[in-house]
PDB file of C-alpha atoms in Angstrom:
ATOM      1  CA  UNK A  65      11.638   0.203  -6.495  1.00 60.00           C
ATOM      2  CA  UNK A  66      13.121  -3.231  -6.809  1.00 58.00           C
ATOM      3  CA  UNK A  67      11.277  -6.520  -6.878  1.00 64.00           C
ATOM      4  CA  UNK A  68      12.656  -9.913  -5.932  1.00 60.00           C
ATOM      5  CA  UNK A  69      11.019 -13.241  -6.635  1.00 62.00           C
ATOM      6  CA  UNK A  70      12.403 -16.663  -5.652  1.00 63.00           C
ATOM      7  CA  UNK A  71      15.316 -17.929  -7.776  1.00 65.00           C
ATOM      8  CA  UNK A  72      15.782 -14.639  -9.656  1.00 64.00           C
ATOM      9  CA  UNK A  73      17.956 -11.546  -9.216  1.00 64.00           C
ATOM     10  CA  UNK A  74      16.272  -8.363  -7.951  1.00 65.00           C
ATOM     11  CA  UNK A  75      15.013  -6.214 -10.813  1.00 64.00           C
ATOM     12  CA  UNK A  76      13.910  -2.578 -11.041  1.00 70.00           C
ATOM     13  CA  UNK A  77      10.165  -2.159 -11.301  1.00 74.00           C
ATOM     14  CA  UNK A  78       7.874   0.749 -11.957  1.00 80.00           C
ATOM     15  CA  UNK A  79       5.665   1.163  -8.914  1.00 83.00           C
ATOM     16  CA  UNK A  80       3.529   3.861  -7.367  1.00 89.00           C
ATOM     17  CA  UNK A  81       1.706   4.371  -4.080  1.00 94.00           C
ATOM     18  CA  UNK A  82      -1.771   5.950  -4.308  1.00 95.00           C
ATOM     19  CA  UNK A  83      -4.173   7.356  -1.731  1.00 96.00           C
ATOM     20  CA  UNK A  84      -7.777   8.417  -2.288  1.00 93.00           C
ATOM     21  CA  UNK A  85      -9.664  10.306   0.438  1.00 92.00           C
ATOM     22  CA  UNK A  86     -12.891   8.562  -0.609  1.00 88.00           C
ATOM     23  CA  UNK A  87     -11.319   5.274   0.580  1.00 91.00           C
ATOM     24  CA  UNK A  88      -9.527   6.714   3.614  1.00 94.00           C
ATOM     25  CA  UNK A  89      -8.473   3.460   5.271  1.00 94.00           C
ATOM     26  CA  UNK A  90      -6.653   2.072   2.220  1.00 95.00           C
ATOM     27  CA  UNK A  91      -3.565   2.650   0.108  1.00 97.00           C
ATOM     28  CA  UNK A  92      -2.901   1.193  -3.322  1.00 96.00           C
ATOM     29  CA  UNK A  93       0.385  -0.070  -4.667  1.00 94.00           C
ATOM     30  CA  UNK A  94       0.490  -0.198  -8.481  1.00 90.00           C
ATOM     31  CA  UNK A  95       3.207  -2.412  -9.924  1.00 85.00           C
ATOM     32  CA  UNK A  96       4.325  -2.325 -13.548  1.00 79.00           C
ATOM     33  CA  UNK A  97       4.197   0.125 -16.411  1.00 67.00           C
ATOM     34  CA  UNK A  98       0.882   1.996 -16.823  1.00 63.00           C
ATOM     35  CA  UNK A  99       0.720   1.039 -20.510  1.00 67.00           C
ATOM     36  CA  UNK A 100       0.811  -2.633 -19.531  1.00 74.00           C
ATOM     37  CA  UNK A 101      -2.078  -2.487 -17.031  1.00 80.00           C
ATOM     38  CA  UNK A 102      -0.303  -2.447 -13.710  1.00 81.00           C
ATOM     39  CA  UNK A 103      -1.128  -4.917 -10.972  1.00 86.00           C
ATOM     40  CA  UNK A 104      -2.924  -3.249  -8.034  1.00 89.00           C
ATOM     41  CA  UNK A 105      -2.528  -4.275  -4.404  1.00 92.00           C
ATOM     42  CA  UNK A 106      -4.837  -2.615  -1.871  1.00 95.00           C
ATOM     43  CA  UNK A 107      -4.057  -2.743   1.828  1.00 96.00           C
ATOM     44  CA  UNK A 108      -4.566  -0.778   5.035  1.00 96.00           C
ATOM     45  CA  UNK A 109      -2.919   2.628   5.313  1.00 96.00           C
ATOM     46  CA  UNK A 110      -2.285   1.850   8.989  1.00 96.00           C
ATOM     47  CA  UNK A 111      -0.296  -1.242   7.924  1.00 96.00           C
ATOM     48  CA  UNK A 112       2.016   0.886   5.789  1.00 96.00           C
ATOM     49  CA  UNK A 113       2.408   3.536   8.491  1.00 95.00           C
ATOM     50  CA  UNK A 114       3.116   1.021  11.250  1.00 96.00           C
ATOM     51  CA  UNK A 115       5.513  -0.811   8.938  1.00 95.00           C
ATOM     52  CA  UNK A 116       7.725   2.273   8.873  1.00 94.00           C
ATOM     53  CA  UNK A 117       8.464   1.638  12.575  1.00 93.00           C
ATOM     54  CA  UNK A 118       8.351  -2.144  13.018  1.00 94.00           C
ATOM     55  CA  UNK A 119       7.601  -5.347  11.096  1.00 94.00           C
ATOM     56  CA  UNK A 120       3.863  -5.697  10.736  1.00 95.00           C
ATOM     57  CA  UNK A 121       1.179  -7.554   8.855  1.00 94.00           C
ATOM     58  CA  UNK A 122      -0.196 -11.042   8.562  1.00 87.00           C
ATOM     59  CA  UNK A 123      -1.623 -12.648   5.491  1.00 89.00           C
ATOM     60  CA  UNK A 124      -1.066 -11.296   1.975  1.00 94.00           C
ATOM     61  CA  UNK A 125       0.843  -8.100   2.819  1.00 96.00           C
ATOM     62  CA  UNK A 126       3.699  -7.599   5.269  1.00 96.00           C
ATOM     63  CA  UNK A 127       5.724  -4.407   5.760  1.00 96.00           C
ATOM     64  CA  UNK A 128       9.225  -4.472   7.227  1.00 93.00           C
ATOM     65  CA  UNK A 129      11.248  -1.323   7.961  1.00 93.00           C
ATOM     66  CA  UNK A 130      14.954  -0.998   7.204  1.00 78.00           C
ATOM     67  CA  UNK A 131      15.615  -4.542   6.087  1.00 63.00           C
ATOM     68  CA  UNK A 132      19.228  -5.554   6.748  1.00 70.00           C
ATOM     69  CA  UNK A 133      19.957  -6.031   3.023  1.00 69.00           C
ATOM     70  CA  UNK A 134      18.531  -2.592   2.208  1.00 68.00           C
ATOM     71  CA  UNK A 135      18.945  -0.380   5.319  1.00 78.00           C
ATOM     72  CA  UNK A 136      17.394   2.733   3.727  1.00 89.00           C
ATOM     73  CA  UNK A 137      14.328   0.985   2.405  1.00 89.00           C
ATOM     74  CA  UNK A 138      11.012  -0.436   3.466  1.00 92.00           C
ATOM     75  CA  UNK A 139      10.313  -3.970   2.325  1.00 90.00           C
ATOM     76  CA  UNK A 140       6.778  -4.898   1.338  1.00 92.00           C
ATOM     77  CA  UNK A 141       6.127  -8.612   0.951  1.00 91.00           C
ATOM     78  CA  UNK A 142       3.177  -9.487  -1.274  1.00 92.00           C
ATOM     79  CA  UNK A 143       1.887 -13.063  -1.127  1.00 91.00           C
ATOM     80  CA  UNK A 144      -0.724 -14.845  -3.212  1.00 86.00           C
ATOM     81  CA  UNK A 145      -1.536 -18.390  -4.246  1.00 86.00           C
ATOM     82  CA  UNK A 146       0.833 -17.886  -7.214  1.00 80.00           C
ATOM     83  CA  UNK A 147       3.805 -17.058  -4.973  1.00 80.00           C
ATOM     84  CA  UNK A 148       5.458 -14.128  -3.241  1.00 83.00           C
ATOM     85  CA  UNK A 149       7.295 -10.964  -4.236  1.00 82.00           C
ATOM     86  CA  UNK A 150       9.561  -8.706  -2.185  1.00 85.00           C
ATOM     87  CA  UNK A 151       9.296  -5.003  -2.996  1.00 87.00           C
ATOM     88  CA  UNK A 152      11.988  -2.660  -1.662  1.00 87.00           C
ATOM     89  CA  UNK A 153      11.016   1.034  -1.612  1.00 89.00           C
ATOM     90  CA  UNK A 154      13.127   3.936  -0.399  1.00 90.00           C
ATOM     91  CA  UNK A 155      12.150   4.637   3.209  1.00 94.00           C
ATOM     92  CA  UNK A 156      12.166   8.384   2.524  1.00 94.00           C
ATOM     93  CA  UNK A 157       9.604   7.960  -0.273  1.00 94.00           C
ATOM     94  CA  UNK A 158       7.290   5.830   1.875  1.00 95.00           C
ATOM     95  CA  UNK A 159       7.578   8.242   4.823  1.00 95.00           C
ATOM     96  CA  UNK A 160       6.831  11.250   2.573  1.00 97.00           C
ATOM     97  CA  UNK A 161       3.820   9.436   1.091  1.00 97.00           C
ATOM     98  CA  UNK A 162       2.509   8.524   4.566  1.00 96.00           C
ATOM     99  CA  UNK A 163       2.953  12.119   5.725  1.00 97.00           C
ATOM    100  CA  UNK A 164       0.904  13.401   2.750  1.00 97.00           C
ATOM    101  CA  UNK A 165      -1.926  10.953   3.515  1.00 96.00           C
ATOM    102  CA  UNK A 166      -1.973  12.109   7.147  1.00 96.00           C
ATOM    103  CA  UNK A 167      -2.184  15.737   6.034  1.00 95.00           C
ATOM    104  CA  UNK A 168      -5.244  14.838   3.934  1.00 95.00           C
ATOM    105  CA  UNK A 169      -6.939  12.558   6.468  1.00 94.00           C
ATOM    106  CA  UNK A 170      -5.484  12.469   9.992  1.00 93.00           C
ATOM    107  CA  UNK A 171      -5.606   9.040  11.651  1.00 92.00           C
ATOM    108  CA  UNK A 172      -8.826   8.644  13.613  1.00 87.00           C
ATOM    109  CA  UNK A 173     -10.845  10.870  11.246  1.00 86.00           C
ATOM    110  CA  UNK A 174     -11.219   8.364   8.398  1.00 89.00           C
ATOM    111  CA  UNK A 175     -14.899   7.733   9.131  1.00 84.00           C
ATOM    112  CA  UNK A 176     -15.643  11.423   8.479  1.00 83.00           C
ATOM    113  CA  UNK A 177     -14.553  10.920   4.860  1.00 82.00           C
ATOM    114  CA  UNK A 178     -16.704   7.883   4.081  1.00 78.00           C
ATOM    115  CA  UNK A 179     -19.735   8.237   1.836  1.00 76.00           C
ATOM    116  CA  UNK A 180     -21.884   5.454   3.311  1.00 77.00           C
ATOM    117  CA  UNK A 181     -24.736   5.995   0.840  1.00 77.00           C
ATOM    118  CA  UNK A 182     -22.377   5.620  -2.129  1.00 75.00           C
ATOM    119  CA  UNK A 183     -20.745   2.542  -0.609  1.00 71.00           C
ATOM    120  CA  UNK A 184     -24.136   0.897   0.000  1.00 76.00           C
ATOM    121  CA  UNK A 185     -25.233   1.729  -3.551  1.00 80.00           C
ATOM    122  CA  UNK A 186     -22.063   0.097  -4.912  1.00 76.00           C
ATOM    123  CA  UNK A 187     -22.575  -2.993  -2.768  1.00 78.00           C
ATOM    124  CA  UNK A 188     -26.227  -3.405  -3.706  1.00 84.00           C
ATOM    125  CA  UNK A 189     -25.873  -2.330  -7.341  1.00 81.00           C
ATOM    126  CA  UNK A 190     -28.483   0.437  -6.890  1.00 75.00           C
ATOM    127  CA  UNK A 191     -28.158   3.615  -8.931  1.00 69.00           C
ATOM    128  CA  UNK A 192     -30.764   5.852  -7.232  1.00 60.00           C
TER     129      UNK A 192
END
């Protein structure tokens, strides 16, 4: 992957997409070397999947397919109060990742994979 920030040249960056069936609506994007505690961004799996077809997202994460500067990539724009970063990922890698998540949890079946009792316990701090 490559990252671009304002006023700097694009630079290669270690990054990884993650999916966990216990959090079926979300994907995680880890940026940076694992030894250096990577930065984690969590956003909707549907946002990533839709972003393969058309520009989508509002707020902190936007996904844009086949950006004109990088026609074989998907651009993910991450925004925070500190600024913004543009992440370009090979479209084939994002599509393969999305396909694997769908094979694990087909869209529309996410609620079948939620552990509501565990989620409530985490929210309330109970350890029953």
